[in-house]
Amino acid sequence: MPQDPMDFEWSYWIEWGRERILWLLAGHLLVSQMSRLLMEKYKPWCLMVYGMAACWLLLGIKGFAVILLHAAISFAVAQFQLSLLTWLCSLILLSTLRIPAVEETKRKWYDTENEYYLLLFTVSVRCLFCTSFSLEYCWHAPTQKSSHSFPWMLAYVFYYPTFHNGPLMNFDEFSKQMRRQEAFSVKTNLSILIVGIIRIFFWWCLAELMIHLMYIHALYSSALPLESASYWALGGLALAQVLFFYVKYLILYGVPGLLLQMDGLKPPALPCCVSLMHSFTKMWRSFDVGLHRFLVRYIYVPMGGSQSSLLGTLLSTALTFAFVSYWHGGQSYLWYWGALNWLGVIVENGTKRILSISLIQDLI
């Protein structure tokens, strides 16, 4: 039975995974386990070199040079230790991905659109990693700068399991866990690997069944069946789509998450099932946990967050969602999506504050 071809993200990553990425991840696993077994002290540098080699192999020397240049510029700007300047640099680097002349130049580097998109997705995710490192550099005392050197930035930026699509892991978490030297057990790691592979294979089978039998995305791509469907059918289609999105990210984040575990790191928690969520706030906290931690640590809290006035909370939340919309591409529908999510979070938090008033509680 033919599959539904309309979900670009699933088709794209499955194709790349089968062709090269899964093989490169297997190579990372081999290098990681050998370095943990033989030279734990040099594990970050072994993985850094492997990640740089994998980047060069997949994206070519020009793609590798772009990512290295972004890291070098971010590190140079971080030397001023000004958070605002670091953010300005990050936003400018991110904006270069949307300049038509730059896009056309990068397209000419590759034979296919898929190769260009791989560079685009990779650089977008690397921008967040460069931002995380640079802000941590700004916030740490001069005595701690040795743990925030340029080689450590490269080890973080070129860490291969999270290289193309995440999940996001903040630099402070990455560096602490990567420096920690633990007793290495081949038996324990092998059991983690086998159980992890079985789980991911189950999720992949479920996703393939959904993509071959349900045709959710094909239905959404045509107005005619949607116009003739009942409200119950439309609600079922919407639920089916978000459930497929959930299963898809169990796989897209589950594979690198398993490799993080094999490297002795603690990955961000996998997405929580959308059927268990009933609020915007919980959705943002527990679906993409790595992105949520990034947004809270580097945007929401520095802008005042929930500890500031009502206006300050509204502003910090608005800036958080504005960045998310811009990072995802900045198209008009993304701004609407960000605004609706912001409104949902504000209404929920406002309702909670009202219900916490003793007079209201007495009335209830």
Tab-separated table of C-alpha atoms in Angstrom:
chain	number	residue	atom	x	y	z
A	1	MET	CA	0.000	0.000	0.000
A	2	PRO	CA	1.490	3.432	-0.954
A	3	GLN	CA	2.364	5.821	1.852
A	4	ASP	CA	1.089	9.355	2.382
A	5	PRO	CA	3.876	11.524	0.885
A	6	MET	CA	2.604	14.862	2.183
A	7	ASP	CA	4.481	14.961	5.504
A	8	PHE	CA	7.736	16.506	4.265
A	9	GLU	CA	9.588	16.279	7.584
A	10	TRP	CA	9.027	12.524	8.011
A	11	SER	CA	9.885	11.666	4.404
A	12	TYR	CA	12.941	13.922	4.483
A	13	TRP	CA	14.575	12.565	7.648
A	14	ILE	CA	13.724	8.930	6.871
A	15	GLU	CA	15.390	9.295	3.462
A	16	TRP	CA	18.520	10.920	4.935
A	17	GLY	CA	18.585	8.393	7.759
A	18	ARG	CA	18.553	5.440	5.409
A	19	GLU	CA	21.162	6.948	3.111
A	20	ARG	CA	23.809	8.293	5.484
A	21	ILE	CA	22.812	9.693	8.862
A	22	LEU	CA	22.099	6.357	10.588
A	23	TRP	CA	25.474	5.061	9.420
A	24	LEU	CA	27.207	8.169	10.742
A	25	LEU	CA	25.367	7.828	14.062
A	26	ALA	CA	26.550	4.216	14.244
A	27	GLY	CA	30.092	5.484	13.638
A	28	HIS	CA	29.671	7.996	16.460
A	29	LEU	CA	28.512	5.185	18.748
A	30	LEU	CA	31.602	3.136	17.924
A	31	VAL	CA	33.998	6.070	18.491
A	32	SER	CA	32.213	7.000	21.713
A	33	GLN	CA	32.315	3.520	23.219
A	34	MET	CA	35.950	2.994	22.245
A	35	SER	CA	36.969	6.336	23.753
A	36	ARG	CA	35.013	5.613	26.948
A	37	LEU	CA	36.671	2.221	27.202
A	38	LEU	CA	40.237	3.254	26.368
A	39	MET	CA	40.644	7.004	26.994
A	40	GLU	CA	37.736	8.538	28.903
A	41	LYS	CA	39.714	11.723	29.507
A	42	TYR	CA	39.877	12.504	25.787
A	43	LYS	CA	36.298	11.506	24.933
A	44	PRO	CA	35.040	15.087	24.224
A	45	TRP	CA	37.857	15.675	21.746
A	46	CYS	CA	37.438	12.324	20.000
A	47	LEU	CA	33.718	13.038	19.558
A	48	MET	CA	34.469	16.597	18.414
A	49	VAL	CA	36.822	15.383	15.685
A	50	TYR	CA	34.316	12.744	14.591
A	51	GLY	CA	31.486	15.310	14.469
A	52	MET	CA	33.585	17.679	12.363
A	53	ALA	CA	34.494	14.855	9.971
A	54	ALA	CA	30.828	13.794	9.679
A	55	CYS	CA	29.816	17.416	9.014
A	56	TRP	CA	32.476	17.709	6.274
A	57	LEU	CA	31.340	14.429	4.706
A	58	LEU	CA	27.633	15.336	4.610
A	59	LEU	CA	27.696	19.100	4.013
A	60	GLY	CA	30.982	19.462	2.136
A	61	ILE	CA	33.829	21.828	2.953
A	62	LYS	CA	31.679	24.919	2.306
A	63	GLY	CA	28.894	23.782	4.627
A	64	PHE	CA	31.489	22.868	7.257
A	65	ALA	CA	33.087	26.317	6.840
A	66	VAL	CA	29.713	28.068	7.348
A	67	ILE	CA	29.104	26.301	10.686
A	68	LEU	CA	32.698	26.888	11.811
A	69	LEU	CA	32.411	30.572	10.847
A	70	HIS	CA	29.171	30.947	12.842
A	71	ALA	CA	30.875	29.401	15.883
A	72	ALA	CA	33.964	31.630	15.523
A	73	ILE	CA	31.893	34.827	15.166
A	74	SER	CA	29.713	33.884	18.165
A	75	PHE	CA	32.793	33.149	20.279
A	76	ALA	CA	34.465	36.440	19.266
A	77	VAL	CA	31.367	38.473	20.157
A	78	ALA	CA	31.026	36.615	23.489
A	79	GLN	CA	34.429	38.005	24.529
A	80	PHE	CA	32.714	41.353	25.211
A	81	GLN	CA	30.566	39.552	27.840
A	82	LEU	CA	27.450	41.514	26.936
A	83	SER	CA	24.295	39.399	26.735
A	84	LEU	CA	22.472	41.952	24.563
A	85	LEU	CA	25.358	42.008	22.060
A	86	THR	CA	25.435	38.196	22.026
A	87	TRP	CA	21.713	38.061	21.260
A	88	LEU	CA	22.096	40.680	18.531
A	89	CYS	CA	24.869	38.597	16.957
A	90	SER	CA	22.763	35.428	17.136
A	91	LEU	CA	19.756	37.088	15.508
A	92	ILE	CA	21.919	38.540	12.727
A	93	LEU	CA	23.491	35.139	12.028
A	94	LEU	CA	20.029	33.574	12.003
A	95	SER	CA	18.734	36.258	9.640
A	96	THR	CA	21.458	35.423	7.080
A	97	LEU	CA	19.599	32.142	6.443
A	98	ARG	CA	16.713	34.154	4.975
A	99	ILE	CA	18.621	36.525	2.654
A	100	PRO	CA	17.661	35.505	-0.935
A	101	ALA	CA	21.140	36.151	-2.391
A	102	VAL	CA	22.787	34.043	0.322
A	103	GLU	CA	20.204	31.280	-0.167
A	104	GLU	CA	20.898	31.150	-3.909
A	105	THR	CA	24.653	31.001	-3.323
A	106	LYS	CA	24.292	28.091	-0.913
A	107	ARG	CA	21.943	26.244	-3.264
A	108	LYS	CA	24.640	26.312	-5.941
A	109	TRP	CA	26.980	24.393	-3.632
A	110	TYR	CA	24.815	21.271	-3.890
A	111	ASP	CA	23.334	19.079	-6.594
A	112	THR	CA	19.927	18.625	-4.932
A	113	GLU	CA	17.482	20.678	-2.852
A	114	ASN	CA	17.609	18.027	-0.116
A	115	GLU	CA	21.321	18.686	0.437
A	116	TYR	CA	20.718	22.434	0.689
A	117	TYR	CA	17.868	21.885	3.167
A	118	LEU	CA	20.133	19.699	5.291
A	119	LEU	CA	22.550	22.624	5.566
A	120	LEU	CA	19.683	25.010	6.345
A	121	PHE	CA	18.234	22.809	9.104
A	122	THR	CA	21.667	22.091	10.572
A	123	VAL	CA	22.742	25.750	10.699
A	124	SER	CA	19.398	26.742	12.263
A	125	VAL	CA	19.890	24.255	15.112
A	126	ARG	CA	23.606	25.191	15.451
A	127	CYS	CA	22.571	28.837	15.952
A	128	LEU	CA	20.811	27.822	19.173
A	129	PHE	CA	23.873	25.894	20.347
A	130	CYS	CA	26.170	28.859	19.607
A	131	THR	CA	23.770	31.152	21.480
A	132	SER	CA	23.701	28.847	24.502
A	133	PHE	CA	27.491	28.654	24.706
A	134	SER	CA	27.975	32.408	24.206
A	135	LEU	CA	25.462	33.390	26.895
A	136	GLU	CA	26.984	30.931	29.366
A	137	TYR	CA	30.370	32.471	28.574
A	138	CYS	CA	28.975	35.944	29.318
A	139	TRP	CA	27.492	34.856	32.633
A	140	HIS	CA	30.455	32.958	34.090
A	141	ALA	CA	33.257	34.458	36.149
A	142	PRO	CA	36.790	34.852	34.665
A	143	THR	CA	38.017	31.967	36.845
A	144	GLN	CA	35.584	29.639	35.026
A	145	LYS	CA	36.583	30.688	31.518
A	146	SER	CA	38.866	27.667	31.051
A	147	SER	CA	35.761	25.468	30.933
A	148	HIS	CA	34.294	27.804	28.272
A	149	SER	CA	37.170	27.764	25.800
A	150	PHE	CA	36.812	27.675	22.007
A	151	PRO	CA	37.694	23.943	21.845
A	152	TRP	CA	34.834	23.256	24.272
A	153	MET	CA	32.545	25.322	22.062
A	154	LEU	CA	33.533	23.200	19.063
A	155	ALA	CA	33.008	19.984	21.070
A	156	TYR	CA	29.501	21.239	21.898
A	157	VAL	CA	28.585	22.603	18.457
A	158	PHE	CA	29.893	19.564	16.525
A	159	TYR	CA	28.489	16.908	18.874
A	160	TYR	CA	26.974	14.681	16.210
A	161	PRO	CA	23.856	13.009	17.745
A	162	THR	CA	22.186	16.432	18.155
A	163	PHE	CA	23.820	17.960	15.075
A	164	HIS	CA	21.085	18.099	12.427
A	165	ASN	CA	17.772	18.235	14.267
A	166	GLY	CA	18.388	18.314	18.036
A	167	PRO	CA	17.202	17.724	20.681
A	168	LEU	CA	18.605	20.870	22.233
A	169	MET	CA	20.846	20.561	25.277
A	170	ASN	CA	22.133	23.726	26.982
A	171	PHE	CA	25.902	24.111	27.216
A	172	ASP	CA	26.067	24.132	31.018
A	173	GLU	CA	24.334	20.727	31.153
A	174	PHE	CA	26.434	19.341	28.294
A	175	SER	CA	29.803	20.419	29.700
A	176	LYS	CA	29.107	19.226	33.265
A	177	GLN	CA	27.984	15.807	32.109
A	178	MET	CA	30.696	15.430	29.462
A	179	ARG	CA	33.424	16.231	32.023
A	180	ARG	CA	32.047	13.731	34.510
A	181	GLN	CA	33.987	10.482	34.386
A	182	GLU	CA	31.989	7.447	35.382
A	183	ALA	CA	32.726	3.741	35.577
A	184	PHE	CA	32.140	2.231	32.150
A	185	SER	CA	30.176	-1.020	31.895
A	186	VAL	CA	29.903	-2.699	28.491
A	187	LYS	CA	27.102	-4.950	29.783
A	188	THR	CA	25.007	-2.027	31.085
A	189	ASN	CA	25.483	-0.006	27.912
A	190	LEU	CA	24.608	-2.995	25.748
A	191	SER	CA	21.345	-3.530	27.627
A	192	ILE	CA	20.484	0.197	27.288
A	193	LEU	CA	21.198	-0.017	23.542
A	194	ILE	CA	19.102	-3.153	22.951
A	195	VAL	CA	16.085	-1.863	24.914
A	196	GLY	CA	16.376	1.538	23.199
A	197	ILE	CA	16.504	0.005	19.709
A	198	ILE	CA	13.434	-2.158	20.437
A	199	ARG	CA	11.448	0.880	21.621
A	200	ILE	CA	12.477	3.023	18.639
A	201	PHE	CA	11.663	0.171	16.210
A	202	PHE	CA	8.185	-0.120	17.749
A	203	TRP	CA	7.606	3.632	17.373
A	204	TRP	CA	8.872	3.519	13.776
A	205	CYS	CA	6.491	0.658	12.910
A	206	LEU	CA	3.609	2.626	14.448
A	207	ALA	CA	4.532	5.765	12.468
A	208	GLU	CA	4.811	3.773	9.233
A	209	LEU	CA	1.389	2.210	9.842
A	210	MET	CA	-0.110	5.672	10.353
A	211	ILE	CA	1.565	7.095	7.246
A	212	HIS	CA	0.486	4.108	5.091
A	213	LEU	CA	-3.082	3.664	6.358
A	214	MET	CA	-4.457	6.987	7.615
A	215	TYR	CA	-3.466	9.576	4.943
A	216	ILE	CA	-3.920	12.390	7.447
A	217	HIS	CA	-1.660	14.869	5.672
A	218	ALA	CA	-3.036	14.098	2.217
A	219	LEU	CA	-6.540	14.912	3.483
A	220	TYR	CA	-5.325	18.199	4.947
A	221	SER	CA	-3.697	19.200	1.654
A	222	SER	CA	-7.065	19.275	-0.162
A	223	ALA	CA	-9.896	21.642	0.738
A	224	LEU	CA	-12.683	19.491	-0.743
A	225	PRO	CA	-12.718	16.627	1.815
A	226	LEU	CA	-12.320	19.111	4.667
A	227	GLU	CA	-15.295	21.183	3.528
A	228	SER	CA	-17.521	18.117	3.293
A	229	ALA	CA	-16.414	16.610	6.642
A	230	SER	CA	-18.428	16.953	9.834
A	231	TYR	CA	-17.046	18.763	12.875
A	232	TRP	CA	-16.480	15.408	14.588
A	233	ALA	CA	-14.469	14.174	11.586
A	234	LEU	CA	-12.404	17.380	11.541
A	235	GLY	CA	-11.714	16.976	15.259
A	236	GLY	CA	-10.633	13.369	14.665
A	237	LEU	CA	-8.308	14.455	11.845
A	238	ALA	CA	-6.749	17.130	14.050
A	239	LEU	CA	-6.185	14.618	16.862
A	240	ALA	CA	-4.718	12.084	14.411
A	241	GLN	CA	-2.311	14.689	13.057
A	242	VAL	CA	-0.952	15.732	16.461
A	243	LEU	CA	-0.659	12.074	17.507
A	244	PHE	CA	1.415	11.347	14.402
A	245	PHE	CA	3.520	14.433	15.180
A	246	TYR	CA	4.090	13.031	18.676
A	247	VAL	CA	5.115	9.559	17.424
A	248	LYS	CA	7.370	11.162	14.793
A	249	TYR	CA	9.293	13.108	17.423
A	250	LEU	CA	9.580	10.088	19.680
A	251	ILE	CA	11.741	8.696	16.864
A	252	LEU	CA	13.506	11.904	15.748
A	253	TYR	CA	14.489	12.679	19.367
A	254	GLY	CA	14.606	9.059	20.555
A	255	VAL	CA	17.520	8.057	18.304
A	256	PRO	CA	19.878	10.873	19.401
A	257	GLY	CA	18.577	10.535	22.967
A	258	LEU	CA	19.673	6.886	22.999
A	259	LEU	CA	23.157	7.868	21.790
A	260	LEU	CA	23.355	10.548	24.494
A	261	GLN	CA	22.671	7.834	27.068
A	262	MET	CA	25.355	5.639	25.532
A	263	ASP	CA	27.791	8.572	25.849
A	264	GLY	CA	27.042	8.858	29.580
A	265	LEU	CA	24.851	11.966	29.200
A	266	LYS	CA	21.280	12.535	30.336
A	267	PRO	CA	19.146	13.535	27.332
A	268	PRO	CA	16.133	15.838	27.630
A	269	ALA	CA	12.965	13.868	28.342
A	270	LEU	CA	11.144	12.597	25.266
A	271	PRO	CA	7.882	14.339	24.281
A	272	CYS	CA	4.914	13.697	26.519
A	273	CYS	CA	1.880	12.158	24.794
A	274	VAL	CA	-0.358	14.921	23.454
A	275	SER	CA	-3.472	12.995	24.533
A	276	LEU	CA	-2.446	13.583	28.160
A	277	MET	CA	-2.141	17.354	27.722
A	278	HIS	CA	-4.936	19.800	28.344
A	279	SER	CA	-3.069	23.108	28.465
A	280	PHE	CA	-0.749	25.259	26.358
A	281	THR	CA	1.641	25.604	29.291
A	282	LYS	CA	2.072	21.862	29.749
A	283	MET	CA	2.473	21.408	26.006
A	284	TRP	CA	5.407	23.830	25.912
A	285	ARG	CA	6.991	22.390	29.054
A	286	SER	CA	6.819	18.716	28.188
A	287	PHE	CA	6.794	18.270	24.399
A	288	ASP	CA	10.183	19.687	23.389
A	289	VAL	CA	11.876	19.765	26.792
A	290	GLY	CA	15.276	20.878	25.447
A	291	LEU	CA	13.813	23.873	23.605
A	292	HIS	CA	11.716	24.776	26.653
A	293	ARG	CA	14.809	24.816	28.892
A	294	PHE	CA	16.630	26.997	26.362
A	295	LEU	CA	13.763	29.508	26.149
A	296	VAL	CA	13.304	29.695	29.930
A	297	ARG	CA	17.020	30.033	30.740
A	298	TYR	CA	18.036	32.485	28.033
A	299	ILE	CA	14.908	34.550	27.296
A	300	TYR	CA	12.062	34.177	29.790
A	301	VAL	CA	13.987	34.399	33.090
A	302	PRO	CA	16.483	37.127	31.997
A	303	MET	CA	13.523	39.257	30.868
A	304	GLY	CA	11.903	38.979	34.309
A	305	GLY	CA	9.584	36.025	33.824
A	306	SER	CA	6.897	35.319	36.392
A	307	GLN	CA	8.816	37.207	39.097
A	308	SER	CA	8.253	40.586	37.422
A	309	SER	CA	5.107	42.703	37.148
A	310	LEU	CA	2.115	41.660	35.060
A	311	LEU	CA	3.351	43.790	32.158
A	312	GLY	CA	6.842	42.320	32.518
A	313	THR	CA	5.456	38.768	32.444
A	314	LEU	CA	3.423	39.567	29.328
A	315	LEU	CA	6.497	41.066	27.634
A	316	SER	CA	8.886	38.229	28.533
A	317	THR	CA	6.354	35.630	27.346
A	318	ALA	CA	5.724	37.579	24.123
A	319	LEU	CA	9.466	37.810	23.379
A	320	THR	CA	9.847	34.081	24.000
A	321	PHE	CA	7.154	33.175	21.490
A	322	ALA	CA	8.389	35.814	19.038
A	323	PHE	CA	11.821	34.171	19.028
A	324	VAL	CA	10.303	30.705	18.547
A	325	SER	CA	8.295	31.951	15.560
A	326	TYR	CA	11.305	33.703	14.025
A	327	TRP	CA	13.621	30.725	14.564
A	328	HIS	CA	11.166	28.350	12.889
A	329	GLY	CA	11.241	30.485	9.740
A	330	GLY	CA	9.387	33.733	10.414
A	331	GLN	CA	6.607	33.125	7.872
A	332	SER	CA	3.285	34.851	8.526
A	333	TYR	CA	1.505	31.648	9.620
A	334	LEU	CA	4.243	31.078	12.223
A	335	TRP	CA	3.629	34.520	13.709
A	336	TYR	CA	-0.091	33.676	13.970
A	337	TRP	CA	0.817	30.320	15.551
A	338	GLY	CA	3.150	32.009	18.057
A	339	ALA	CA	0.569	34.682	18.895
A	340	LEU	CA	-2.164	32.093	19.522
A	341	ASN	CA	0.143	30.058	21.763
A	342	TRP	CA	1.132	33.214	23.645
A	343	LEU	CA	-2.535	34.086	24.094
A	344	GLY	CA	-3.312	30.561	25.309
A	345	VAL	CA	-0.507	30.634	27.907
A	346	ILE	CA	-1.514	34.126	29.092
A	347	VAL	CA	-5.190	33.152	29.477
A	348	GLU	CA	-4.266	29.996	31.417
A	349	ASN	CA	-1.873	31.775	33.767
A	350	GLY	CA	-4.304	34.661	34.219
A	351	THR	CA	-7.097	32.226	35.104
A	352	LYS	CA	-4.828	30.465	37.623
A	353	ARG	CA	-4.027	33.816	39.310
A	354	ILE	CA	-7.698	34.731	39.523
A	355	LEU	CA	-8.638	31.326	40.941
A	356	SER	CA	-5.868	31.602	43.563
A	357	ILE	CA	-7.531	34.662	45.125
A	358	SER	CA	-9.023	33.653	48.484
A	359	LEU	CA	-12.377	35.372	47.755
A	360	ILE	CA	-12.771	33.439	44.510
A	361	GLN	CA	-11.805	30.192	46.246
A	362	ASP	CA	-14.454	30.816	48.910
A	363	LEU	CA	-17.083	31.402	46.195
A	364	ILE	CA	-16.094	28.164	44.479
